[in-house]
Short mmCIF file of C-alpha atoms in Angstrom, two decimals:
data_model
loop_
_atom_site.label_atom_id
_atom_site.label_comp_id
_atom_site.label_asym_id
_atom_site.label_seq_id
_atom_site.Cartn_x
_atom_site.Cartn_y
_atom_site.Cartn_z
CA MET A 1 103.82 81.44 130.12
CA PRO A 2 102.82 80.37 133.65
CA ALA A 3 99.94 77.99 134.01
CA LEU A 4 97.75 77.65 137.07
CA SER A 5 98.65 73.97 137.47
CA LEU A 6 102.42 74.58 137.59
CA ILE A 7 102.90 74.43 141.31
CA ALA A 8 100.40 71.67 141.72
CA ASP A 9 102.26 69.67 139.11
CA ILE A 10 105.16 69.27 141.54
CA LEU A 11 103.35 68.99 144.81
CA GLY A 12 100.34 67.02 143.76
CA LEU A 13 97.86 69.87 144.72
CA GLU A 14 96.29 70.56 141.36
CA LYS A 15 92.84 69.42 142.60
CA ASN A 16 93.04 71.76 145.62
CA ILE A 17 93.99 74.76 143.58
CA THR A 18 91.34 74.03 141.02
CA GLU A 19 88.69 73.80 143.71
CA TYR A 20 90.09 76.96 145.30
CA MET A 21 89.89 78.92 142.01
CA MET A 22 86.38 77.57 141.39
CA THR A 23 85.23 79.15 144.73
CA THR A 24 86.28 82.63 143.65
CA PRO A 25 83.50 85.21 143.12
CA SER A 26 81.24 84.60 140.14
CA SER A 27 82.54 87.75 138.41
CA ASP A 28 85.91 86.02 138.15
CA LEU A 29 84.64 82.54 137.48
CA ASP A 30 84.99 82.61 133.70
CA ASP A 31 88.47 83.85 133.86
CA THR A 32 89.82 81.52 136.52
CA ASP A 33 88.14 78.26 135.76
CA VAL A 34 90.75 75.46 135.35
CA GLN A 35 89.73 72.33 133.54
CA ASP A 36 91.29 68.93 133.07
CA GLY A 37 91.56 67.19 129.72
CA GLY A 38 94.19 69.20 127.87
CA ILE A 39 96.18 67.44 125.17
CA LEU A 40 99.53 68.02 126.98
CA SER A 41 100.11 66.73 130.45
CA ASP A 42 101.61 68.77 133.23
CA HIS A 43 104.65 66.50 133.34
CA ILE A 44 105.44 66.80 129.64
CA ARG A 45 104.93 70.53 129.75
CA TYR A 46 107.15 70.94 132.70
CA ILE A 47 110.03 68.91 131.04
CA ILE A 48 109.71 70.95 127.85
CA GLU A 49 109.63 74.24 129.73
CA VAL A 50 112.57 73.53 132.01
CA THR A 51 114.75 72.18 129.15
CA ILE A 52 114.07 75.08 126.81
CA TRP A 53 114.50 77.92 129.39
CA HIS A 54 117.82 76.56 130.62
CA ILE A 55 119.07 76.81 127.04
CA VAL A 56 117.47 80.17 126.39
CA LEU A 57 119.27 81.97 129.32
CA PRO A 58 122.85 81.68 128.03
CA LEU A 59 121.66 82.36 124.57
CA ASN A 60 120.06 85.66 125.61
CA ILE A 61 123.03 86.75 127.78
CA MET A 62 125.27 86.18 124.71
CA GLY A 63 122.69 88.05 122.56
CA VAL A 64 122.84 91.08 124.85
CA VAL A 65 126.57 91.32 124.58
CA THR A 66 126.80 90.67 120.80
CA ASN A 67 124.04 93.17 119.99
CA ILE A 68 125.64 95.86 121.95
CA ILE A 69 128.80 95.15 119.89
CA ASN A 70 126.70 95.24 116.66
CA ILE A 71 125.11 98.60 117.57
CA ARG A 72 128.54 100.16 118.35
CA VAL A 73 130.03 98.79 115.07
CA PHE A 74 127.18 99.98 112.84
CA ILE A 75 127.30 103.41 114.39
CA GLU A 76 131.08 103.42 113.72
CA GLN A 77 130.27 102.63 110.08
CA GLY A 78 127.95 105.70 109.96
CA VAL A 79 124.21 105.97 109.92
CA ARG A 80 123.42 109.49 108.75
CA SER A 81 123.98 108.73 105.09
CA ASP A 82 123.46 104.94 104.94
CA SER A 83 119.98 103.62 105.05
CA THR A 84 121.17 100.01 105.41
CA ASN A 85 123.19 100.86 108.53
CA ILE A 86 120.13 102.54 110.03
CA GLY A 87 118.22 99.33 109.37
CA PHE A 88 120.97 97.27 110.92
CA VAL A 89 121.09 99.54 114.03
CA CYS A 90 117.31 99.24 114.42
CA LEU A 91 117.50 95.43 113.99
CA SER A 92 120.34 95.16 116.58
CA VAL A 93 118.44 97.31 119.01
CA CYS A 94 115.33 95.04 118.55
CA ASP A 95 117.47 91.94 118.99
CA LEU A 96 119.06 93.41 122.10
CA ILE A 97 115.65 94.12 123.65
CA CYS A 98 114.32 90.64 122.55
CA CYS A 99 117.23 88.93 124.41
CA ALA A 100 117.08 91.18 127.45
CA THR A 101 113.25 90.81 127.92
CA LEU A 102 113.55 86.97 128.10
CA ILE A 103 116.35 86.87 130.76
CA PRO A 104 113.91 87.60 133.71
CA TYR A 105 111.70 84.69 132.79
CA SER A 106 114.76 82.32 132.29
CA CYS A 107 116.12 83.32 135.73
CA CYS A 108 112.83 82.24 137.32
CA PHE A 109 113.87 78.62 136.76
CA PHE A 110 116.96 79.15 138.89
CA VAL A 111 114.75 80.75 141.57
CA GLN A 112 112.75 77.58 141.49
CA SER A 113 115.87 75.50 142.36
CA ALA A 114 116.98 77.84 145.09
CA ASP A 115 113.91 79.19 146.87
CA GLY A 116 111.00 76.92 146.03
CA TYR A 117 107.93 76.98 143.83
CA VAL A 118 105.98 79.89 145.48
CA GLN A 119 108.81 82.25 144.63
CA TYR A 120 109.20 80.59 141.20
CA PHE A 121 105.48 80.96 140.37
CA THR A 122 105.48 84.69 141.46
CA CYS A 123 108.62 85.29 139.41
CA THR A 124 107.19 83.88 136.21
CA VAL A 125 104.04 85.89 136.50
CA PHE A 126 105.95 89.20 136.78
CA ALA A 127 108.47 88.13 134.23
CA THR A 128 105.60 87.62 131.76
CA GLN A 129 105.21 91.37 131.63
CA PHE A 130 108.60 91.56 129.88
CA VAL A 131 107.48 88.86 127.53
CA TYR A 132 104.74 91.10 126.14
CA LEU A 133 107.44 93.62 125.20
CA HIS A 134 109.57 90.79 123.71
CA ILE A 135 106.72 89.78 121.32
CA LEU A 136 106.15 93.39 120.21
CA VAL A 137 109.79 94.06 119.53
CA SER A 138 110.39 90.69 117.81
CA ASN A 139 107.68 91.60 115.27
CA ILE A 140 109.34 94.96 114.57
CA GLY A 141 112.77 93.28 114.25
CA ALA A 142 111.40 90.69 111.80
CA TRP A 143 109.99 93.31 109.55
CA THR A 144 113.12 95.43 109.79
CA THR A 145 114.96 92.35 108.51
CA VAL A 146 112.45 92.10 105.62
CA TYR A 147 113.12 95.76 104.84
CA ILE A 148 116.97 95.20 104.85
CA SER A 149 116.64 92.10 102.67
CA LEU A 150 114.67 94.28 100.17
CA ILE A 151 117.37 96.91 100.06
CA ARG A 152 120.01 94.20 99.62
CA SER A 153 118.27 92.48 96.71
CA LEU A 154 117.54 95.75 94.92
CA SER A 155 121.08 96.93 95.45
CA VAL A 156 122.30 93.79 93.62
CA ILE A 157 119.66 94.12 90.78
CA PHE A 158 119.58 98.00 90.46
CA PRO A 159 122.85 99.12 92.12
CA LEU A 160 122.60 102.73 90.76
CA LYS A 161 119.07 103.47 91.86
CA VAL A 162 118.86 102.08 95.41
CA LYS A 163 120.45 104.89 97.24
CA SER A 164 118.06 107.41 95.62
CA ILE A 165 115.05 105.28 96.62
CA PHE A 166 115.96 103.99 100.08
CA THR A 167 117.26 107.18 101.66
CA PRO A 168 117.89 107.48 105.38
CA LYS A 169 114.68 109.55 105.68
CA VAL A 170 112.68 106.76 104.02
CA THR A 171 114.24 104.18 106.38
CA VAL A 172 113.24 106.20 109.45
CA ILE A 173 109.73 106.54 108.04
CA VAL A 174 109.49 102.73 107.52
CA ILE A 175 110.61 101.94 111.06
CA THR A 176 108.11 104.56 112.43
CA ILE A 177 105.33 102.86 110.41
CA LEU A 178 106.31 99.50 111.95
CA LEU A 179 105.97 100.99 115.43
CA VAL A 180 102.59 102.55 114.62
CA ILE A 181 101.33 99.17 113.28
CA PHE A 182 102.60 96.72 115.97
CA ILE A 183 102.27 98.70 119.18
CA PRO A 184 98.42 99.01 119.11
CA ILE A 185 98.09 95.32 118.13
CA GLN A 186 100.11 94.04 121.00
CA ILE A 187 98.63 96.41 123.58
CA THR A 188 95.09 95.47 122.50
CA TYR A 189 95.64 91.94 123.92
CA SER A 190 97.83 92.66 126.95
CA ALA A 191 95.47 95.45 128.07
CA PHE A 192 92.73 92.91 128.55
CA THR A 193 94.63 90.53 130.74
CA THR A 194 94.57 91.14 134.45
CA LEU A 195 97.00 90.53 137.25
CA VAL A 196 95.08 89.35 140.31
CA TRP A 197 96.26 88.28 143.76
CA ASN A 198 94.61 85.31 145.47
CA PHE A 199 95.35 83.71 148.78
CA VAL A 200 96.20 80.01 148.42
CA LYS A 201 95.93 78.24 151.77
CA GLU A 202 98.11 75.30 150.71
CA TYR A 203 101.11 77.65 150.60
CA ASN A 204 99.90 80.06 153.20
CA ALA A 205 100.68 82.85 150.69
CA THR A 206 98.96 85.28 148.38
CA LEU A 207 99.93 84.46 144.82
CA PRO A 208 99.62 86.51 141.57
CA PHE A 209 97.71 85.07 138.58
CA ILE A 210 97.42 86.40 135.02
CA ILE A 211 93.78 86.16 133.97
CA ASP A 212 92.52 86.27 130.40
CA SER A 213 89.31 88.35 130.47
CA PRO A 214 86.52 87.30 128.13
CA THR A 215 87.56 90.14 125.76
CA ALA A 216 91.23 88.92 125.80
CA GLN A 217 90.07 85.46 124.87
CA ARG A 218 88.26 86.85 121.86
CA VAL A 219 91.12 89.19 120.82
CA LEU A 220 93.91 86.60 121.18
CA PRO A 221 92.99 84.51 118.10
CA VAL A 222 92.63 87.65 115.95
CA ASN A 223 95.88 89.01 117.37
CA GLN A 224 97.73 85.80 116.58
CA LEU A 225 96.14 85.48 113.16
CA ILE A 226 97.40 88.96 112.13
CA THR A 227 100.74 89.37 113.87
CA ASN A 228 101.95 85.75 114.11
CA THR A 229 100.35 84.09 111.12
CA ILE A 230 99.50 86.37 108.15
CA LEU A 231 102.31 88.98 108.58
CA PRO A 232 105.08 86.27 109.20
CA VAL A 233 103.94 84.30 106.14
CA VAL A 234 104.14 87.52 104.05
CA ALA A 235 107.56 88.20 105.57
CA VAL A 236 108.70 84.58 104.62
CA PHE A 237 107.50 85.07 101.11
CA VAL A 238 109.19 88.41 100.66
CA VAL A 239 112.54 87.32 102.15
CA SER A 240 112.50 84.07 100.12
CA ILE A 241 111.95 86.03 96.90
CA ASN A 242 114.61 88.56 97.77
CA THR A 243 117.10 85.89 98.62
CA ALA A 244 116.44 83.97 95.41
CA LEU A 245 116.82 87.18 93.34
CA MET A 246 120.11 88.07 95.09
CA ALA A 247 121.57 84.61 94.71
CA ASN A 248 120.56 84.42 91.01
CA LYS A 249 122.00 87.85 90.25
CA LEU A 250 125.26 87.06 91.99
CA ILE A 251 125.58 83.79 90.04
CA GLU A 252 125.05 85.69 86.80
CA VAL A 253 127.69 88.26 87.82
CA LYS A 254 130.09 85.51 88.66
CA LYS A 255 129.54 83.83 85.25
CA TRP A 256 130.11 87.17 83.43
CA ARG A 257 133.37 87.72 85.38
CA LEU A 258 134.59 84.26 84.55
CA GLN A 259 133.78 84.77 80.84
CA ASN A 260 135.45 88.17 80.80
CA SER A 261 138.46 86.73 82.59
CA SER A 262 138.83 83.89 80.06
CA HIS A 263 138.67 86.31 77.09
CA SER A 264 141.40 88.46 78.38
CA GLU A 265 144.03 85.66 78.50
CA LYS A 266 146.78 86.50 76.12
CA ASN A 267 149.89 84.64 77.23
CA ALA A 268 151.01 82.18 79.87
CA LYS A 269 151.92 84.94 82.38
CA GLU A 270 148.70 86.76 81.85
CA ASP A 271 146.85 83.51 81.97
CA SER A 272 148.31 82.68 85.33
CA LYS A 273 147.37 86.00 86.75
CA SER A 274 143.88 85.78 85.23
CA ASN A 275 143.30 82.33 86.74
CA SER A 276 144.37 83.68 90.14
CA ASN A 277 141.94 86.65 89.85
CA ARG A 278 139.20 84.41 88.59
CA LYS A 279 139.53 82.04 91.58
CA SER A 280 139.56 84.98 93.91
CA LEU A 281 136.44 86.43 92.47
CA ALA A 282 134.73 83.13 92.34
CA SER A 283 135.64 82.36 95.93
CA LYS A 284 134.37 85.76 97.11
CA ASP A 285 131.06 85.44 95.22
CA ILE A 286 130.48 81.87 96.57
CA GLU A 287 131.21 83.00 100.12
CA LEU A 288 128.72 85.86 99.69
CA ILE A 289 126.07 83.56 98.24
CA LYS A 290 126.60 81.13 101.19
CA PHE A 291 126.32 83.99 103.64
CA ILE A 292 123.08 85.31 102.22
CA SER A 293 121.59 81.87 101.92
CA THR A 294 122.60 80.78 105.48
CA THR A 295 121.47 83.91 107.22
CA SER A 296 118.19 84.04 105.26
CA THR A 297 117.50 80.29 105.96
CA ILE A 298 118.06 80.78 109.71
CA PHE A 299 115.82 83.79 109.76
CA LEU A 300 113.13 81.95 107.81
CA VAL A 301 113.29 78.83 110.03
CA CYS A 302 113.02 80.88 113.13
CA LEU A 303 110.13 82.94 111.70
CA LEU A 304 108.28 79.77 110.66
CA MET A 305 108.77 78.32 114.15
CA GLY A 306 107.07 81.44 115.47
CA LEU A 307 103.95 80.25 113.78
CA ILE A 308 103.55 77.35 116.18
CA PRO A 309 101.70 79.26 118.88
CA SER A 310 99.32 80.76 116.32
CA ILE A 311 98.58 77.36 114.88
CA ALA A 312 97.93 75.93 118.41
CA ILE A 313 95.69 78.84 119.44
CA ILE A 314 93.63 78.71 116.20
CA THR A 315 93.47 74.83 116.08
CA PHE A 316 92.81 73.77 119.69
CA PRO A 317 90.24 75.07 122.19
CA GLY A 318 91.27 76.70 125.45
CA VAL A 319 94.86 77.62 124.53
CA GLY A 320 95.47 80.46 126.93
CA PHE A 321 96.63 81.40 130.42
CA THR A 322 93.68 79.69 132.10
CA GLY A 323 92.08 77.54 129.43
CA ILE A 324 91.80 73.75 129.10
CA ASN A 325 95.06 73.68 127.10
CA SER A 326 97.07 76.15 129.21
CA ASN A 327 99.95 73.58 129.27
CA LEU A 328 100.04 73.62 125.48
CA PHE A 329 100.02 77.44 125.55
CA THR A 330 103.10 77.34 127.84
CA ALA A 331 104.96 74.80 125.70
CA VAL A 332 104.39 76.31 122.33
CA PHE A 333 105.48 79.82 123.44
CA SER A 334 108.51 78.31 125.05
CA ILE A 335 109.50 76.79 121.73
CA ARG A 336 108.83 80.08 119.91
CA PHE A 337 111.03 82.00 122.45
CA LEU A 338 113.84 79.56 121.91
CA PHE A 339 113.98 80.22 118.18
CA ASP A 340 113.57 83.99 118.85
CA SER A 341 116.63 83.75 121.06
CA ILE A 342 118.65 81.95 118.37
CA ASN A 343 117.64 84.44 115.68
CA SER A 344 118.46 87.45 117.94
CA SER A 345 121.76 86.25 119.32
CA ILE A 346 123.85 84.83 116.38
CA ASN A 347 124.02 87.65 113.82
CA PHE A 348 127.33 88.93 115.17
CA PHE A 349 129.11 85.73 114.20
CA PHE A 350 127.95 85.96 110.60
CA TYR A 351 128.86 89.67 110.37
CA ILE A 352 132.36 89.16 111.72
CA ARG A 353 132.95 86.07 109.60
CA VAL A 354 131.87 87.38 106.19
CA SER A 355 131.88 91.22 106.14
CA SER A 356 135.38 92.79 105.83
CA ARG A 357 133.72 96.25 106.26
CA TYR A 358 132.18 95.03 109.61
CA ARG A 359 135.61 93.61 110.72
CA ALA A 360 137.29 96.96 109.91
CA ALA A 361 134.71 98.93 111.90
CA PHE A 362 134.88 96.47 114.72
CA THR A 363 138.68 96.88 114.87
CA THR A 364 138.32 100.68 114.91
CA ALA A 365 135.40 100.75 117.36
CA PHE A 366 137.17 98.61 119.91
CA LYS A 367 140.66 99.98 119.26
CA MET A 368 142.09 96.54 118.28
CA CYS A 369 145.29 96.24 116.39
CA PRO A 370 144.88 94.10 113.23
CA LYS A 371 147.13 91.19 113.02
#
């Protein structure tokens, strides 16, 4: 997120900008007051921001490509009669939007190198409008993942009942409920921020600034508490329980198969064949357990890292666009967006590595000849 001291950090004009903003009309004074004394210096914030956003750009470009592929493959598998595929299509669309909406902000750092800091600052302010959409869609995607994990765990535990419970109609209703919940929550905050233009004489240019209104400053902690603290913690708990149940059930199934296989040994030839089948089954089960554990762990880590901005906003004073800790606001959200980008861009590689059904649909969708 852009901070008012960003340009001044490079050119040593922070004092002048601060004095300028303090001379704005009294109606805007509370929203534009810039204070010293934040816990994160301009220099450290700038290093964190530049480093992270240069990593985020290639991740998100890759994520746009891989999620387009995912959407095409899941549609190829069929969505009309498969609630899980509907969930995966929704998740891939959310991941696609999450990656695409962070690309404009990332590109601003290359504008900085090419055209100077005035253009860079203006770029980041307008790119922030896409970030609002990113936060909204990432919350929907996270809870879609929770829903998919619930279907998966119950399909392992109660394989005969899942399809009758989680029908395509139910899945569409769940996704609609997620939209109804998260859209108003996100709009409530962004609607009370204002884009204002002020002439800054040091640059001989009129620059845009995002201003937190007093209402936005009151809404932000509540917004963060609900959408980025309470709900993610609940999501972490649900996914952790589902993953543990799936892994435990798969281990039980693997043991049962091994016992059955050993009881069926009658002679040396059959014993050899049984051992081969047993190893194949064991290898497949172990691979599936590793896949579920790995993907769930990555999701949980990324979700937990998303709690950092909420913790900062709730813990420290003035964490916002124009507060005393605006630098901390910028840094913690940059860290959150890095992990959002990782979570949204890597699913394709797990799907193609583990799922034979996905590979078959991928081959068909893109007309590739299997080797």
